[in-house]
Amino acid sequence: MKKDIESRIEKLRARIRGHDRLYYVENAPQVSDQEYDRLLKRLKALEDVHPEFITPDSPTQRVGGEPAAEFKQARHIVPMLSMDNTYSAEEMKEFDERVRKNLKGASFEYITELKIDGVSVSLLYENGKFIRGATRGDGINGDDISNNLKTIRSIPLEFQGDAAGIPRLIEVRGEAYMTKEGFEAINKKKESLGEEPFANPRNACAGSLKLLDPRLVAKRHLDIFIWGTGHIEGLKLKAHLEVLQYLKSAGFRTNPDSKLCRDIDEVIEYCGSWRERRGKLEYAIDGIVIKVNDLAQRDALGVTTKSPRWMMAYKYPAEKALTELEDIIVQVGRTGTITPVAILKPVHLSGTTVSRASLHNFDEIKRLGVKIGDKVYVEKSGEIIPKVLSAAKEKRTGGERAFHIPAKCPACGSKLAAGPDEVAIRCENAGCPAQIKEKTLHFASRDAMDIEGLGDAIVDQLVDKAFIKDYGDVYYLEFERVKGLERMAEKSAQNLIGAIAKSKENDLNRLVYALGIRHVGERAAWLLAENFNSIARLSDASLEEITAIEGIGPVIARSVCSFFRNHENLKIIKKLKSAGVKMAASGASPSASGRLLGKTFVLTGVLKSFTRGDAEELIRRLGGRPSSSVSKNTDFVVAGEGPGSKLDKARELGVRIIDEEDFKKMVGGL
Ligand SMILES: [Zn+2]
């Protein structure tokens, strides 16, 4: 019987892994998303009943685990070296001459690869199973970010069957990256929270991989291209191209654009061919990597103290363009912040046409000293965001005019105010249509209430027609009105109404995030939902109670309190409630025996008889709620061996502390 279940679980996992590979690696899915979800749910259900069969490489274990306090160090078996780079074809020829000389006239080939603007990582597999993933770090030691890397679905947790031989031990190396689309989305979100945006996708990717909570990493839409190996035991490969082919057959995602080149001229041609085209890729590249293909020849060439002699990076210089600053307009953000935007005469830059650039804030205009009508230099930082670098003041004709900060909001005409503690200028009219639009878009966005179909064009019309006066009105939209909007077919109107209805059942953390409380990002929303369990309790919470939550600082806490003191906001919440939006956490499943019903537990330290995940699962099954941080609402803190600061916090707040034995008794001597 047990054997049967185990083999059923294994078969399901194999099917899911196969589909993962088809979807994430081969880009050729064979089943619908629903069918895939059904398989995953079935596996999850089986594992819930038989937790003894859960293995770390199960597809259900990609996103999970507690947020880490810090990362452990991981030592690379073979160091991850950096590489020399150049911006000139001349230096590439010099590199070629050195290789030629050192190989004493033997014939050789190069392999060229796109240099993805991401973060190098090393994945360690033992007998074909993923056991650790780490950042490059200083090349010798990196951070162990295994749990974060596991959230990248194209990283196989186990080698695929058709690989020719599985090595006993192998370091697989690649570049984790964020797509341009993901990068723009995250920066938009950061800006709406009043945070500094990431400068480029590499920083965004690095920042994401260093998040301590894997659940958040999973939402950052990261991916990876594998470009090589470090240490290998029990497998012999002769050339780089063979390495890539082998890794591809083992289920890894390699970049399709690498190319074997006979000589340096072909390499230089390849570099040139990507100069323009790279703008159209869905990820950013900052150059081309050139490697000698034959591995024995690489060994013969060796390494200098810091970089291999068989490898070189050709980097594209950042492209600049001169164009005209036609105008400076201002935009109103979700919280009323006014930001200036440069309107440019369209100009071709790094593969795309640029006609707008953010100017960040009014100080930036002052710093640049630009005037409307100026000729300005623009550059794409990280090859994505257009940026005004400077004005070509020598080209002025006298017809340029200075920009003045507007006194009134461009959307509603209200007088603008500068906050006492900030440089930003804001529109403080709660009924400002520009803010209502932004708030509604945020409310409906993918990481908030995830209402598909409620995009820019639709929200613009709904607000302009006054069908939406605040985001609470979303739930009172009538089919006939939606159908009557421009560019809205009957079918899409139906879908939108359906998506709105479905969103009522969302988890509490999504709702908390969707409310658009200033400074409350996804992580803070999670913590608030976990600790207060319902909007009612959250809105009653005192500043002290909110500040007591680990991970919530005073700025966020003050912002939450003032949000729930605001009459307008409470009115919207009432609307949401009356519409039937779920206002509390799901809590225990109805089948729970209820022994721990309604009790909140925080685990700290190491338990002898349970893993963290098992203990949490047990608490949930018995109707209780595991939480990651101690607050006044915590009922018990279970202290294992080597407890952390949560124990001090529990003492401070007078929360009851129990040890593992007490906990075992409580759960019924399991
Ligand atoms: Zn306004």
XYZ file of C-alpha atoms and ligand atoms in Angstrom:
671
model
C 0.000 0.000 0.000
C 2.672 2.473 1.086
C 4.833 1.376 -1.826
C 1.928 2.025 -4.193
C 1.499 5.548 -2.934
C 5.190 6.223 -3.136
C 5.340 5.030 -6.715
C 2.229 7.057 -7.626
C 3.879 10.133 -6.150
C 7.081 9.443 -8.082
C 5.188 8.983 -11.361
C 3.322 12.242 -10.867
C 6.552 14.072 -10.150
C 8.157 12.674 -13.304
C 5.190 13.882 -15.378
C 5.301 17.345 -13.822
C 9.061 17.610 -14.341
C 8.583 16.642 -17.967
C 5.985 19.390 -18.408
C 8.178 21.903 -16.560
C 10.923 21.210 -19.025
C 8.648 21.509 -22.049
C 7.207 24.768 -20.737
C 10.168 26.567 -19.173
C 13.134 25.157 -21.073
C 11.887 24.094 -24.503
C 9.162 26.721 -24.725
C 6.861 24.054 -26.197
C 4.140 23.182 -23.667
C 2.027 20.130 -24.397
C -0.708 20.594 -21.798
C -2.900 23.517 -20.784
C -2.142 25.506 -17.633
C -5.256 24.035 -16.031
C -4.136 20.493 -16.749
C -0.717 21.303 -15.292
C -2.256 22.847 -12.160
C -4.429 19.773 -11.773
C -1.351 17.503 -11.750
C 0.417 19.737 -9.261
C -2.634 19.842 -6.992
C -2.971 16.078 -7.088
C 0.677 15.713 -6.081
C 0.266 18.286 -3.315
C -2.792 16.445 -1.988
C -0.950 13.124 -1.911
C 2.025 14.694 -0.172
C -0.216 16.392 2.381
C -1.547 13.034 3.451
C 1.858 11.361 3.231
C 4.407 13.979 4.288
C 6.934 11.177 4.845
C 7.345 10.956 1.063
C 8.103 14.646 0.521
C 11.578 15.074 -0.937
C 13.444 18.358 -1.418
C 13.424 17.867 -5.194
C 9.643 17.487 -5.412
C 8.018 20.087 -7.711
C 5.889 21.165 -4.732
C 8.992 22.284 -2.863
C 10.055 25.059 -5.240
C 8.467 27.803 -3.241
C 8.481 27.283 0.422
C 10.398 27.482 3.573
C 10.700 30.243 6.066
C 12.344 33.513 5.284
C 16.016 33.141 6.177
C 17.707 35.384 8.726
C 20.849 35.421 6.610
C 22.516 33.325 3.929
C 25.061 30.638 4.698
C 28.375 30.762 2.858
C 28.973 28.290 0.059
C 32.463 27.464 -1.177
C 32.837 26.838 -4.899
C 34.775 23.668 -5.699
C 36.283 25.327 -8.763
C 36.574 29.110 -8.302
C 34.358 31.339 -10.449
C 36.810 33.666 -12.160
C 36.040 37.012 -13.672
C 36.887 37.757 -17.279
C 38.834 40.405 -19.139
C 36.806 42.699 -21.294
C 37.270 45.151 -24.073
C 35.298 47.643 -26.141
C 37.464 47.417 -29.247
C 37.840 45.028 -32.160
C 41.546 45.871 -32.154
C 41.969 44.373 -28.674
C 40.009 41.308 -29.692
C 42.549 40.724 -32.438
C 45.348 41.090 -29.886
C 43.584 38.520 -27.703
C 43.416 36.202 -30.728
C 47.135 36.628 -31.375
C 47.975 35.691 -27.783
C 45.808 32.565 -28.012
C 47.377 31.631 -31.340
C 50.895 32.061 -29.960
C 50.204 30.090 -26.768
C 48.634 27.225 -28.713
C 51.773 27.110 -30.888
C 50.050 27.145 -34.217
C 47.516 24.378 -33.463
C 44.130 24.925 -35.097
C 41.294 25.962 -32.794
C 37.755 27.351 -32.778
C 35.889 29.949 -30.762
C 32.422 29.793 -29.379
C 30.518 33.030 -28.932
C 27.677 33.605 -26.473
C 25.450 36.548 -25.611
C 26.655 38.210 -22.410
C 23.430 38.319 -20.402
C 23.249 41.281 -18.038
C 22.443 39.222 -14.961
C 23.968 37.512 -11.959
C 26.332 34.541 -12.218
C 25.360 31.572 -10.105
C 26.670 28.061 -9.545
C 24.326 25.083 -9.125
C 25.658 21.937 -7.485
C 24.165 18.536 -8.405
C 24.998 15.245 -6.724
C 24.028 12.126 -8.676
C 21.762 14.303 -10.766
C 19.951 15.959 -7.858
C 20.058 19.666 -7.064
C 21.706 20.103 -3.685
C 22.829 23.729 -3.591
C 22.851 26.971 -5.505
C 25.116 29.912 -4.766
C 26.051 33.366 -5.976
C 29.506 34.010 -7.386
C 30.463 36.090 -4.346
C 34.190 36.787 -4.392
C 34.716 33.838 -6.746
C 35.846 31.529 -3.944
C 32.866 31.774 -1.589
C 29.335 32.832 -2.457
C 26.012 33.034 -0.652
C 23.950 29.864 -0.465
C 20.712 31.008 -2.125
C 19.349 27.519 -2.844
C 15.778 28.256 -1.784
C 15.638 31.347 -3.960
C 17.115 29.622 -7.003
C 14.646 26.755 -6.646
C 11.863 29.218 -7.435
C 13.262 29.562 -10.982
C 11.240 26.940 -12.776
C 13.728 26.337 -15.583
C 16.351 25.120 -13.083
C 15.803 21.346 -12.964
C 15.745 19.897 -9.458
C 16.756 16.609 -11.042
C 18.610 15.706 -14.267
C 16.330 14.568 -17.061
C 16.365 10.986 -18.274
C 17.870 11.424 -21.727
C 21.183 12.869 -20.547
C 24.093 10.659 -21.634
C 25.369 9.653 -18.204
C 24.853 11.420 -14.910
C 27.956 12.763 -13.175
C 28.500 11.995 -9.509
C 29.095 15.647 -8.826
C 28.817 18.674 -11.116
C 28.841 22.451 -10.749
C 26.535 23.883 -13.399
C 27.009 27.584 -14.055
C 24.764 30.152 -15.545
C 23.424 33.648 -15.551
C 20.229 34.357 -13.645
C 18.422 37.371 -15.075
C 15.258 39.402 -15.032
C 13.453 40.098 -18.306
C 13.053 43.698 -19.463
C 9.321 43.383 -18.918
C 9.774 42.100 -15.368
C 12.280 44.861 -14.714
C 9.910 47.592 -15.867
C 7.083 46.110 -13.810
C 9.128 45.982 -10.634
C 10.398 49.515 -11.053
C 6.888 50.798 -11.623
C 5.877 49.101 -8.406
C 8.854 50.497 -6.520
C 8.109 53.997 -7.746
C 4.482 53.728 -6.694
C 5.672 52.771 -3.215
C 7.916 55.808 -3.132
C 11.064 53.668 -3.309
C 14.181 54.218 -5.406
C 13.885 52.169 -8.631
C 16.569 49.651 -9.647
C 19.168 51.109 -12.034
C 19.247 48.101 -14.364
C 17.992 44.494 -14.664
C 21.220 43.155 -13.197
C 20.697 45.075 -9.970
C 17.049 44.079 -9.919
C 17.989 40.426 -10.346
C 20.742 40.585 -7.715
C 18.397 42.342 -5.297
C 15.727 39.713 -5.883
C 18.090 36.790 -5.364
C 19.213 38.334 -2.083
C 15.663 38.583 -0.695
C 15.416 36.503 2.434
C 11.891 35.318 1.656
C 11.696 32.779 -1.218
C 7.961 33.471 -1.599
C 8.794 36.982 -2.737
C 11.580 35.804 -5.025
C 9.098 33.518 -6.770
C 7.130 36.570 -7.877
C 10.069 38.373 -9.417
C 9.898 36.510 -12.746
C 13.541 35.480 -12.857
C 14.987 33.062 -15.379
C 18.378 31.587 -16.177
C 20.633 30.704 -19.088
C 23.233 28.017 -18.373
C 26.645 28.725 -19.895
C 29.066 26.189 -18.507
C 30.380 24.034 -15.724
C 32.863 24.163 -12.875
C 33.919 20.988 -11.140
C 32.809 17.666 -12.719
C 33.252 14.134 -11.362
C 32.314 11.075 -13.348
C 31.689 12.592 -16.767
C 34.101 13.452 -19.556
C 33.309 16.184 -22.061
C 35.705 17.472 -24.709
C 34.467 20.802 -25.980
C 32.312 23.707 -24.841
C 29.695 23.059 -27.506
C 29.464 19.487 -26.253
C 29.061 20.801 -22.677
C 26.156 22.977 -23.761
C 24.518 20.153 -25.695
C 24.930 17.796 -22.769
C 23.428 20.289 -20.303
C 20.530 20.937 -22.653
C 19.816 17.194 -22.841
C 19.899 17.049 -19.031
C 17.077 19.599 -18.876
C 18.946 22.895 -18.510
C 18.031 26.059 -20.378
C 20.854 27.155 -22.643
C 20.829 30.220 -24.857
C 19.928 29.416 -28.475
C 22.149 32.135 -29.932
C 25.638 30.825 -29.202
C 27.706 30.170 -32.303
C 30.819 28.259 -33.263
C 33.274 30.549 -35.111
C 36.292 29.469 -37.152
C 38.339 32.599 -36.584
C 38.398 36.010 -34.922
C 36.968 37.755 -37.991
C 33.868 35.622 -37.724
C 33.724 36.475 -34.001
C 33.951 40.206 -34.733
C 31.215 39.875 -37.337
C 29.031 38.072 -34.801
C 29.581 40.883 -32.263
C 28.636 43.452 -34.883
C 25.522 41.543 -35.891
C 24.087 41.861 -32.378
C 24.855 45.555 -31.874
C 21.444 46.643 -33.162
C 19.451 43.453 -32.780
C 20.104 43.171 -29.032
C 17.527 45.891 -28.352
C 14.832 43.513 -29.518
C 15.734 40.675 -27.136
C 13.414 40.210 -24.176
C 16.409 40.398 -21.840
C 19.318 42.811 -21.672
C 22.795 41.869 -22.872
C 25.835 44.066 -22.442
C 28.197 42.276 -24.789
C 29.423 39.006 -26.239
C 31.538 36.355 -24.512
C 34.222 34.676 -26.605
C 35.649 31.326 -25.469
C 38.061 28.796 -26.962
C 35.867 25.764 -27.694
C 38.236 22.875 -26.981
C 38.563 22.086 -23.269
C 42.053 20.536 -23.521
C 43.261 23.693 -25.280
C 41.725 25.760 -22.482
C 43.756 23.775 -19.943
C 46.875 24.393 -22.007
C 46.173 28.147 -22.057
C 45.519 28.275 -18.312
C 44.557 31.249 -16.178
C 46.198 34.400 -14.908
C 45.684 35.364 -11.267
C 42.266 36.755 -11.974
C 40.913 35.565 -15.293
C 41.184 32.726 -17.838
C 43.466 33.207 -20.861
C 40.962 31.454 -23.114
C 38.061 33.790 -22.604
C 37.271 37.427 -23.308
C 34.222 39.640 -23.206
C 33.469 42.176 -25.873
C 31.262 44.904 -24.438
C 29.036 47.313 -26.285
C 29.667 50.920 -25.352
C 26.527 52.651 -24.051
C 24.886 54.357 -26.980
C 24.187 58.057 -26.794
C 21.977 60.106 -29.057
C 21.336 63.794 -29.512
C 17.739 64.910 -29.844
C 15.408 67.730 -28.981
C 13.608 68.164 -25.680
C 10.205 69.149 -27.052
C 8.429 69.541 -23.758
C 8.363 68.648 -20.083
C 5.033 67.341 -18.840
C 4.076 66.227 -15.343
C 2.407 62.983 -14.292
C 0.331 62.296 -11.203
C 1.144 59.061 -9.367
C -1.016 56.821 -7.192
C -0.274 58.671 -4.001
C -0.500 62.073 -5.665
C 3.222 62.557 -6.249
C 3.945 64.706 -9.286
C 6.853 63.634 -11.500
C 8.230 65.394 -14.564
C 8.636 63.516 -17.860
C 10.735 64.618 -20.815
C 8.984 64.544 -24.188
C 11.638 63.983 -26.832
C 11.720 64.262 -30.584
C 11.726 60.510 -31.450
C 15.247 59.168 -31.817
C 16.675 55.716 -32.532
C 18.677 54.339 -29.619
C 19.992 50.806 -28.904
C 17.454 49.112 -31.109
C 14.291 51.017 -30.227
C 12.729 54.415 -30.789
C 12.796 56.690 -27.777
C 10.316 59.528 -27.346
C 10.036 59.900 -23.565
C 12.409 59.849 -20.620
C 11.773 60.114 -16.911
C 13.316 63.094 -15.175
C 12.669 61.566 -11.718
C 11.993 64.818 -9.849
C 12.155 68.580 -10.121
C 15.618 68.745 -8.547
C 16.907 66.667 -11.436
C 15.744 69.330 -13.922
C 17.546 71.966 -11.894
C 20.689 69.835 -11.684
C 20.729 69.202 -15.447
C 19.959 72.834 -16.183
C 17.823 71.858 -19.172
C 15.337 74.129 -20.902
C 12.432 73.217 -23.135
C 13.656 73.320 -26.738
C 17.207 72.325 -25.789
C 19.182 69.755 -27.728
C 19.851 67.012 -25.174
C 21.963 63.866 -24.985
C 20.026 60.748 -24.069
C 21.296 57.331 -23.073
C 19.641 54.072 -22.140
C 20.766 53.012 -18.716
C 20.924 49.239 -18.522
C 19.929 49.432 -22.207
C 16.327 49.913 -21.125
C 15.358 53.142 -19.414
C 15.995 56.241 -21.472
C 17.686 58.936 -19.473
C 18.491 62.587 -20.226
C 22.255 62.959 -19.666
C 22.843 66.640 -20.326
C 21.923 69.601 -22.468
C 24.083 70.663 -25.414
C 24.100 74.258 -24.207
C 26.439 75.381 -27.011
C 23.649 74.594 -29.480
C 21.154 77.004 -27.911
C 19.458 79.451 -30.257
C 17.836 81.679 -27.655
C 14.373 80.291 -28.365
C 14.529 77.847 -25.422
C 12.355 78.487 -22.394
C 12.815 77.612 -18.753
C 10.528 75.044 -17.130
C 8.411 76.132 -14.184
C 7.001 73.768 -11.595
C 3.241 73.871 -12.063
C 1.170 75.370 -9.273
C -1.871 73.251 -10.083
C -2.456 69.530 -10.633
C -2.695 68.854 -14.398
C -5.454 66.296 -13.802
C -7.806 68.021 -11.376
C -6.610 71.599 -11.071
C -6.083 71.443 -7.295
C -3.282 73.501 -5.813
C -0.161 71.397 -5.360
C 1.554 71.078 -2.002
C 5.078 70.157 -0.972
C 5.131 67.784 1.979
C 7.041 69.027 5.056
C 9.501 66.111 5.056
C 9.917 65.496 1.357
C 11.165 67.122 -1.805
C 8.294 65.642 -3.793
C 5.364 67.798 -4.790
C 1.924 66.303 -4.370
C -1.719 66.668 -5.321
C -3.681 66.150 -2.128
C -7.140 65.972 -3.657
C -8.591 62.538 -2.836
C -10.979 62.871 -5.757
C -8.214 63.579 -8.297
C -9.040 61.422 -11.358
C -5.373 60.748 -12.114
C -4.916 59.260 -8.643
C -8.151 57.272 -8.854
C -6.911 55.760 -12.105
C -3.532 54.855 -10.649
C -5.059 53.469 -7.451
C -7.520 51.367 -9.416
C -4.768 50.048 -11.681
C -2.717 49.161 -8.616
C -5.724 47.494 -6.979
C -6.288 45.329 -10.062
C -2.614 44.587 -10.799
C -1.217 41.089 -11.014
C 0.343 40.988 -7.558
C -2.628 42.721 -5.930
C -6.187 41.566 -6.757
C -5.060 40.213 -10.136
C -8.108 41.296 -12.140
C -7.304 40.429 -15.724
C -8.656 42.835 -18.304
C -8.764 45.887 -16.053
C -5.943 47.708 -17.813
C -5.068 51.326 -18.664
C -7.516 51.904 -21.516
C -10.502 50.489 -19.622
C -9.738 52.204 -16.320
C -9.304 55.544 -18.124
C -12.808 55.289 -19.531
C -14.385 54.022 -16.316
C -12.951 56.921 -14.329
C -13.672 59.524 -17.010
C -17.292 58.367 -17.176
C -17.409 58.445 -13.350
C -18.408 54.762 -13.187
C -15.456 54.449 -10.814
C -14.991 57.160 -8.175
C -12.722 54.968 -6.057
C -11.454 51.413 -6.428
C -14.290 50.080 -4.281
C -16.590 50.800 -7.228
C -14.861 48.045 -9.208
C -17.193 45.530 -7.549
C -20.310 47.443 -8.524
C -19.652 47.618 -12.256
C -22.600 46.439 -14.303
C -22.218 44.278 -17.352
C -24.215 46.659 -19.578
C -22.016 49.614 -18.678
C -18.798 47.673 -19.225
C -20.064 46.380 -22.562
C -20.774 49.927 -23.645
C -17.139 50.999 -23.317
C -14.984 51.659 -26.332
C -13.018 48.709 -27.672
C -14.941 46.309 -25.460
C -16.478 43.248 -27.045
C -19.300 41.356 -25.323
C -17.013 38.409 -24.630
C -14.291 40.533 -23.015
C -16.910 42.350 -20.940
C -18.108 38.996 -19.657
C -14.558 37.928 -18.913
C -13.881 41.144 -17.018
C -17.017 40.819 -14.894
C -15.997 37.200 -14.223
C -12.463 38.175 -13.238
C -13.798 40.844 -10.870
C -16.124 38.342 -9.183
C -13.354 35.778 -8.873
C -11.020 38.284 -7.197
C -13.388 38.525 -4.210
C -11.985 35.208 -2.998
C -8.355 36.352 -2.976
C -6.102 35.763 0.010
C -6.012 38.474 2.630
C -2.416 39.481 1.902
C -3.379 40.383 -1.672
C -6.181 42.605 -0.419
C -3.930 44.337 2.108
C -1.428 45.040 -0.653
C -4.154 46.139 -3.073
C -5.449 48.816 -0.691
C -2.441 50.855 -1.767
C -1.347 51.941 1.703
C 1.763 54.063 1.286
C 5.029 52.159 1.887
C 3.177 48.832 2.195
C 4.745 46.516 -0.373
C 4.032 42.842 -0.797
C 6.212 41.712 2.076
C 4.681 44.143 4.552
C 1.211 43.145 3.326
C 2.080 39.540 3.998
C 3.251 40.253 7.502
C 0.191 42.352 8.314
C -2.188 39.703 6.965
C -0.386 36.960 8.854
C -0.386 38.816 12.130
C -3.847 40.324 12.151
C -5.836 37.760 10.187
C -8.532 40.184 9.097
C -9.050 43.722 7.852
C -11.179 44.404 10.923
C -8.359 43.504 13.316
C -5.800 45.307 11.217
C -7.804 48.506 11.132
C -8.228 48.371 14.923
C -4.559 47.719 15.566
C -2.618 50.334 17.500
C 0.658 51.822 16.350
C 2.455 49.820 19.085
C 0.901 46.544 17.971
C 1.914 47.104 14.367
C 5.427 48.253 15.244
C 5.827 45.109 17.384
C 5.822 42.964 14.249
C 9.278 41.917 13.212
C 9.988 43.374 9.789
C 7.575 46.304 10.056
C 9.298 49.601 10.718
C 7.830 52.778 12.192
C 7.322 54.450 8.795
C 5.132 51.608 7.553
C 3.313 51.337 10.886
C 2.459 55.051 10.910
C 1.287 54.863 7.337
C -0.985 51.876 8.114
C -2.502 53.650 11.118
C -3.175 56.844 9.255
C -4.691 54.896 6.362
C -7.277 53.319 8.647
C -8.010 56.646 10.381
C -8.981 58.186 7.078
C -12.713 58.441 6.602
C -12.559 58.067 2.803
C -10.545 54.860 3.061
C -12.954 53.352 5.590
C -15.805 54.103 3.238
C -14.056 52.178 0.461
C -13.398 49.246 2.788
C -17.065 49.168 3.703
C -17.929 49.029 0.016
C -15.543 46.104 -0.512
C -17.071 44.273 2.408
C -20.649 44.807 1.250
C -19.684 43.558 -2.199
C -18.574 40.275 -0.606
C -14.825 40.644 -0.880
C -13.153 38.224 1.519
C -11.927 40.338 4.430
C -10.240 37.659 6.565
C -7.601 34.934 6.233
C -8.820 31.529 5.150
C -7.686 29.991 8.418
C -8.020 26.306 9.067
C -9.544 23.883 6.623
C -12.993 22.677 7.675
C -11.710 19.113 7.990
C -9.275 20.107 10.754
C -9.828 18.412 14.052
C -9.630 21.804 15.650
C -7.277 20.911 18.480
C -5.285 24.082 17.793
C -8.186 25.998 16.263
C -7.554 29.724 16.084
C -4.191 29.542 17.857
C -1.194 31.301 16.375
C 2.244 29.706 16.673
C 5.693 31.065 15.999
C 8.576 28.596 15.698
C 12.130 29.519 16.575
C 15.298 27.434 16.735
C 15.714 23.846 15.577
C 13.202 21.156 16.561
C 14.476 17.604 16.953
C 11.458 15.644 15.734
C 10.147 17.942 13.012
C 11.441 19.999 10.153
C 10.133 23.559 10.144
C 7.841 22.734 7.228
C 6.413 19.600 8.878
C 5.696 21.409 12.128
C 3.905 24.195 10.287
C 1.897 21.734 8.246
C 0.888 19.966 11.441
C -0.228 23.217 13.051
C -2.309 24.015 9.987
C -3.861 20.569 9.865
C -4.945 20.912 13.474
C -6.587 24.221 12.778
C -3.847 26.532 14.031
C -1.877 29.155 12.198
C 1.913 29.260 11.892
C 3.346 32.759 11.701
C 6.847 34.024 11.064
C 6.908 36.884 13.510
C 5.999 37.419 17.135
C 3.349 39.971 18.059
C 0.755 40.460 20.761
C -1.535 38.220 18.742
C 0.821 35.249 18.983
C -0.519 32.542 21.296
C 2.565 30.346 21.579
C 6.227 30.565 20.716
C 7.740 27.108 20.273
C 11.405 27.346 21.221
C 13.692 24.668 19.790
C 17.437 24.457 20.098
C 19.318 27.711 19.523
C 16.278 30.022 19.461
C 16.687 33.433 17.874
C 15.545 36.932 18.672
C 11.912 35.799 18.458
C 12.321 34.330 21.939
C 13.396 37.680 23.374
C 10.499 39.320 21.625
C 8.095 36.754 23.121
C 9.458 37.450 26.627
C 9.165 41.164 26.055
C 5.521 40.883 24.974
C 4.636 38.248 27.563
C 3.736 35.624 24.947
C 3.618 32.071 26.282
C 6.789 30.115 25.452
C 6.725 26.327 25.154
C 9.431 23.787 24.338
C 9.321 20.903 21.897
C 7.964 18.441 24.485
C 5.067 20.758 25.325
C 4.397 21.187 21.647
C 4.320 17.433 21.073
C 1.806 17.005 23.884
C -0.288 19.771 22.464
C -0.457 18.198 19.012
C -1.354 14.887 20.609
C 1.903 12.998 21.029
C 2.406 12.684 17.294
Zn -4.974 66.124 -8.868
